[in-house]
Amino acid sequence: MRKARNHPGPRSSSSRWSGRSAIKTAQAVLTIIRDRPRLDRFRRCRPAPDPTQRGWSNFRPHRLASGLNPNGSRAQETFQMQIARSVFREDHEMFRATVRRFIERECVPRQEEWDDAGRVDREVWLKAGQEGLLGVILPEEYGGGGGDFGHAVVMAEEMARANISGPGFQVHSDIIAPYIARVGNEEQKRKWLPRACSGELILSIAMTEPGTGSDLKSIRTTAVRDGDDYVINGSKTFISNGLNSDIVIVVCKTDANAGAKGMSLIVVEADRAGFRRGRKLKKVGQHAADTAELFFDNVRVPVSNRLGEEGMGFKYLMGELPQERFSIAVSAAARLEAALDHTLAYVKERKAFGHTVWDFQNTKFKLADIKAQAVAVRLMVDHYLAEHMKRGLTLQESAIAKLFATETLGKALDEMVQLHGGYGYMMEYPIARSFVDMRVSRIYGGTSEVMRDLISRQL
């Protein structure tokens, strides 16, 4: 178990900044300006140069296959918002630089390898933990970064803009770990959270079952009390991090006759007798993200593995779902901006009938519409982010954000694939990857139909 870290001491110029120290140091700098040595270290995390200012005169379309600018750097910063994003503080932007360097070094070169393998290796999890990029919103006393949700959003945005799919960092850190942090007792927090933040322990949560979909109240996995143990039986499907996970938070019925009031959250370690992983599910997109079936056959776990009170599971789920759904909206907004960047670069270089594709009025009008939609999504997401960091979003607000962001993204991606012509159907092009990877955003975390139902209840 790692001890909570205080503000880092002086480092050599060759040392790499961890995300955790970046958060803490940046916050300290804002209040202790007179500390010059700290400011010197602070400057090392300055944001990367804006790629819009160089390199495009030598642009070649094949560079877009990996999301690269003509000079080989990532095309992440070309979206010209023409609005100021005031939601982030300086420490958030410091953290962004750290995250971006990690993604460039550890994720971009390995995306194709992960796609072929159908999963992400554990090494990158451990490296993310070493850099302080896991559990950034968790308390420092449990190995976390002590940051706020803004730091989690920075991580999600940078992964989305780099077109990275596979590492389930966001699910692990921002969706699953908070259940343990907010509902777990002190012993559970100290047992599981430090190793989750170091990357030694990968988390998953098992909600969905075959035949139930978004209807959580209809789950049939049971946990029957037997002395000081629960005996769990049932099956789950579409479980993110299902193959790599070391512990699974299982949503199950501890009282089969009590409906939603009979649901509980119980942690199952992967080495428990009777626990079995099924096949890796073959998805349309996100090929590197391991998604699996899980089976529980008389799995015996101690009562001490239950999170919170018995019968309160549904309430706990409803408390965390707004953040989960809003996280999907955050990624959708960043993906939309990145896809627009790639498409603009492509159509301004691609020739057809003696002109660039950009020269046709249809192209300009289509992309003008998408630009307007992207700005609308960005303004909405940033507004809700500011509100969430102050008070937390309601179920309806998170549903609005997810519905609008993901539906807008889906329609825009279809238009942008069309503008790429045949190359838009080639997986080596970023637009094709986004098209297949993000289709599921209108399904997981609650379908668009469920979001509409939630919104309509308060009309």
PDB file of C-alpha atoms in Angstrom, residues 197-324:
ATOM      1  CA  CYS A 197      -4.480   4.311  -7.898  1.00  0.00           C
ATOM      2  CA  SER A 198      -1.136   2.600  -8.506  1.00  0.00           C
ATOM      3  CA  GLY A 199      -2.535   0.491 -11.357  1.00  0.00           C
ATOM      4  CA  GLU A 200      -1.912  -2.770  -9.493  1.00  0.00           C
ATOM      5  CA  LEU A 201      -5.644  -3.370  -9.061  1.00  0.00           C
ATOM      6  CA  ILE A 202      -7.977  -2.907 -12.056  1.00  0.00           C
ATOM      7  CA  LEU A 203     -11.649  -2.296 -11.310  1.00  0.00           C
ATOM      8  CA  SER A 204     -14.861  -3.193 -13.109  1.00  0.00           C
ATOM      9  CA  ILE A 205     -18.532  -2.944 -12.225  1.00  0.00           C
ATOM     10  CA  ALA A 206     -21.048  -5.598 -13.282  1.00  0.00           C
ATOM     11  CA  MET A 207     -24.508  -4.119 -13.830  1.00  0.00           C
ATOM     12  CA  THR A 208     -25.920  -5.271 -17.158  1.00  0.00           C
ATOM     13  CA  GLU A 209     -27.308  -8.774 -17.610  1.00  0.00           C
ATOM     14  CA  PRO A 210     -28.452 -10.673 -20.694  1.00  0.00           C
ATOM     15  CA  GLY A 211     -32.044  -9.633 -21.308  1.00  0.00           C
ATOM     16  CA  THR A 212     -32.155  -6.647 -18.941  1.00  0.00           C
ATOM     17  CA  GLY A 213     -30.226  -3.909 -20.782  1.00  0.00           C
ATOM     18  CA  SER A 214     -30.857  -0.532 -19.147  1.00  0.00           C
ATOM     19  CA  ASP A 215     -33.561  -1.955 -16.830  1.00  0.00           C
ATOM     20  CA  LEU A 216     -31.450  -2.372 -13.696  1.00  0.00           C
ATOM     21  CA  LYS A 217     -34.447  -3.180 -11.503  1.00  0.00           C
ATOM     22  CA  SER A 218     -34.924  -6.411 -13.448  1.00  0.00           C
ATOM     23  CA  ILE A 219     -31.515  -7.949 -12.736  1.00  0.00           C
ATOM     24  CA  ARG A 220     -31.596 -11.568 -11.596  1.00  0.00           C
ATOM     25  CA  THR A 221     -28.118 -12.131 -10.124  1.00  0.00           C
ATOM     26  CA  THR A 222     -28.656 -13.046  -6.469  1.00  0.00           C
ATOM     27  CA  ALA A 223     -26.566 -12.847  -3.309  1.00  0.00           C
ATOM     28  CA  VAL A 224     -28.001 -15.097  -0.611  1.00  0.00           C
ATOM     29  CA  ARG A 225     -26.827 -14.619   2.961  1.00  0.00           C
ATOM     30  CA  ASP A 226     -25.226 -17.700   4.529  1.00  0.00           C
ATOM     31  CA  GLY A 227     -23.823 -16.889   7.940  1.00  0.00           C
ATOM     32  CA  ASP A 228     -20.987 -14.406   7.503  1.00  0.00           C
ATOM     33  CA  ASP A 229     -20.928 -14.876   3.728  1.00  0.00           C
ATOM     34  CA  TYR A 230     -22.959 -14.108   0.631  1.00  0.00           C
ATOM     35  CA  VAL A 231     -23.327 -16.787  -2.032  1.00  0.00           C
ATOM     36  CA  ILE A 232     -23.612 -15.155  -5.466  1.00  0.00           C
ATOM     37  CA  ASN A 233     -25.174 -16.730  -8.560  1.00  0.00           C
ATOM     38  CA  GLY A 234     -25.875 -15.179 -11.949  1.00  0.00           C
ATOM     39  CA  SER A 235     -24.273 -13.749 -15.065  1.00  0.00           C
ATOM     40  CA  LYS A 236     -23.360 -10.329 -16.432  1.00  0.00           C
ATOM     41  CA  THR A 237     -22.534  -9.034 -19.896  1.00  0.00           C
ATOM     42  CA  PHE A 238     -21.008  -5.982 -21.624  1.00  0.00           C
ATOM     43  CA  ILE A 239     -18.622  -5.502 -18.691  1.00  0.00           C
ATOM     44  CA  SER A 240     -15.884  -2.920 -19.346  1.00  0.00           C
ATOM     45  CA  ASN A 241     -12.450  -4.007 -18.040  1.00  0.00           C
ATOM     46  CA  GLY A 242     -14.027  -7.438 -17.654  1.00  0.00           C
ATOM     47  CA  LEU A 243     -10.963  -9.401 -18.759  1.00  0.00           C
ATOM     48  CA  ASN A 244      -8.327  -7.354 -16.946  1.00  0.00           C
ATOM     49  CA  SER A 245     -10.183  -6.564 -13.719  1.00  0.00           C
ATOM     50  CA  ASP A 246      -8.925  -7.835 -10.366  1.00  0.00           C
ATOM     51  CA  ILE A 247     -12.069  -6.949  -8.451  1.00  0.00           C
ATOM     52  CA  VAL A 248     -15.652  -6.586  -9.660  1.00  0.00           C
ATOM     53  CA  ILE A 249     -18.393  -4.581  -7.972  1.00  0.00           C
ATOM     54  CA  VAL A 250     -21.396  -6.830  -8.582  1.00  0.00           C
ATOM     55  CA  VAL A 251     -24.899  -5.374  -8.622  1.00  0.00           C
ATOM     56  CA  CYS A 252     -27.091  -8.133  -7.255  1.00  0.00           C
ATOM     57  CA  LYS A 253     -30.356  -8.885  -5.468  1.00  0.00           C
ATOM     58  CA  THR A 254     -29.999  -9.580  -1.767  1.00  0.00           C
ATOM     59  CA  ASP A 255     -33.806  -9.630  -1.541  1.00  0.00           C
ATOM     60  CA  ALA A 256     -35.355 -10.969  -4.735  1.00  0.00           C
ATOM     61  CA  ASN A 257     -38.854  -9.827  -3.743  1.00  0.00           C
ATOM     62  CA  ALA A 258     -38.078  -6.201  -2.843  1.00  0.00           C
ATOM     63  CA  GLY A 259     -37.502  -4.774  -6.328  1.00  0.00           C
ATOM     64  CA  ALA A 260     -35.094  -1.836  -6.361  1.00  0.00           C
ATOM     65  CA  LYS A 261     -34.950  -1.876  -2.560  1.00  0.00           C
ATOM     66  CA  GLY A 262     -33.534  -5.389  -2.643  1.00  0.00           C
ATOM     67  CA  MET A 263     -30.375  -4.487  -4.602  1.00  0.00           C
ATOM     68  CA  SER A 264     -26.882  -4.379  -3.073  1.00  0.00           C
ATOM     69  CA  LEU A 265     -23.315  -3.778  -4.232  1.00  0.00           C
ATOM     70  CA  ILE A 266     -20.857  -6.556  -3.375  1.00  0.00           C
ATOM     71  CA  VAL A 267     -17.165  -6.705  -4.274  1.00  0.00           C
ATOM     72  CA  VAL A 268     -15.947  -9.991  -5.762  1.00  0.00           C
ATOM     73  CA  GLU A 269     -12.231 -10.657  -6.140  1.00  0.00           C
ATOM     74  CA  ALA A 270     -11.298 -12.325  -9.420  1.00  0.00           C
ATOM     75  CA  ASP A 271      -9.593 -15.256  -7.679  1.00  0.00           C
ATOM     76  CA  ARG A 272     -12.757 -16.361  -5.848  1.00  0.00           C
ATOM     77  CA  ALA A 273     -13.846 -19.939  -6.485  1.00  0.00           C
ATOM     78  CA  GLY A 274     -16.845 -20.051  -8.825  1.00  0.00           C
ATOM     79  CA  PHE A 275     -16.037 -16.778 -10.585  1.00  0.00           C
ATOM     80  CA  ARG A 276     -15.423 -17.191 -14.297  1.00  0.00           C
ATOM     81  CA  ARG A 277     -14.800 -14.846 -17.204  1.00  0.00           C
ATOM     82  CA  GLY A 278     -16.561 -15.656 -20.455  1.00  0.00           C
ATOM     83  CA  ARG A 279     -15.525 -14.795 -23.967  1.00  0.00           C
ATOM     84  CA  LYS A 280     -14.210 -11.417 -24.998  1.00  0.00           C
ATOM     85  CA  LEU A 281     -17.087  -9.804 -26.829  1.00  0.00           C
ATOM     86  CA  LYS A 282     -16.400  -8.815 -30.446  1.00  0.00           C
ATOM     87  CA  LYS A 283     -17.615  -5.260 -30.783  1.00  0.00           C
ATOM     88  CA  VAL A 284     -18.138  -3.051 -33.823  1.00  0.00           C
ATOM     89  CA  GLY A 285     -15.666  -0.514 -32.438  1.00  0.00           C
ATOM     90  CA  GLN A 286     -13.307   0.065 -29.509  1.00  0.00           C
ATOM     91  CA  HIS A 287     -11.550  -3.186 -30.338  1.00  0.00           C
ATOM     92  CA  ALA A 288      -8.797  -2.653 -27.763  1.00  0.00           C
ATOM     93  CA  ALA A 289     -11.283  -2.132 -24.922  1.00  0.00           C
ATOM     94  CA  ASP A 290     -11.806  -5.476 -23.249  1.00  0.00           C
ATOM     95  CA  THR A 291     -15.524  -6.096 -22.803  1.00  0.00           C
ATOM     96  CA  ALA A 292     -16.539  -9.456 -21.409  1.00  0.00           C
ATOM     97  CA  GLU A 293     -19.171 -11.749 -19.999  1.00  0.00           C
ATOM     98  CA  LEU A 294     -18.828 -12.678 -16.318  1.00  0.00           C
ATOM     99  CA  PHE A 295     -20.299 -15.706 -14.557  1.00  0.00           C
ATOM    100  CA  PHE A 296     -20.896 -16.353 -10.853  1.00  0.00           C
ATOM    101  CA  ASP A 297     -21.509 -19.947  -9.784  1.00  0.00           C
ATOM    102  CA  ASN A 298     -21.947 -20.209  -6.014  1.00  0.00           C
ATOM    103  CA  VAL A 299     -19.261 -17.563  -5.461  1.00  0.00           C
ATOM    104  CA  ARG A 300     -18.799 -17.177  -1.735  1.00  0.00           C
ATOM    105  CA  VAL A 301     -17.648 -13.784  -0.442  1.00  0.00           C
ATOM    106  CA  PRO A 302     -17.608 -12.367   3.094  1.00  0.00           C
ATOM    107  CA  VAL A 303     -20.320  -9.943   4.161  1.00  0.00           C
ATOM    108  CA  SER A 304     -17.487  -7.469   4.755  1.00  0.00           C
ATOM    109  CA  ASN A 305     -17.197  -7.167   0.946  1.00  0.00           C
ATOM    110  CA  ARG A 306     -20.567  -5.433   0.714  1.00  0.00           C
ATOM    111  CA  LEU A 307     -20.336  -1.721  -0.067  1.00  0.00           C
ATOM    112  CA  GLY A 308     -22.625   0.326   2.156  1.00  0.00           C
ATOM    113  CA  GLU A 309     -25.886  -0.976   3.495  1.00  0.00           C
ATOM    114  CA  GLU A 310     -27.813  -3.988   2.278  1.00  0.00           C
ATOM    115  CA  GLY A 311     -30.691  -3.046  -0.016  1.00  0.00           C
ATOM    116  CA  MET A 312     -29.257   0.398  -0.838  1.00  0.00           C
ATOM    117  CA  GLY A 313     -27.512  -0.573  -4.056  1.00  0.00           C
ATOM    118  CA  PHE A 314     -30.015   1.039  -6.413  1.00  0.00           C
ATOM    119  CA  LYS A 315     -29.819   4.317  -4.509  1.00  0.00           C
ATOM    120  CA  TYR A 316     -26.023   4.258  -4.683  1.00  0.00           C
ATOM    121  CA  LEU A 317     -26.161   3.616  -8.430  1.00  0.00           C
ATOM    122  CA  MET A 318     -28.533   6.503  -9.010  1.00  0.00           C
ATOM    123  CA  GLY A 319     -26.183   8.754  -7.049  1.00  0.00           C
ATOM    124  CA  GLU A 320     -23.218   7.973  -9.314  1.00  0.00           C
ATOM    125  CA  LEU A 321     -24.978   7.694 -12.680  1.00  0.00           C
ATOM    126  CA  PRO A 322     -25.125  11.481 -13.343  1.00  0.00           C
ATOM    127  CA  GLN A 323     -21.325  11.701 -13.294  1.00  0.00           C
ATOM    128  CA  GLU A 324     -20.971   8.576 -15.436  1.00  0.00           C
TER     129      GLU A 324
END
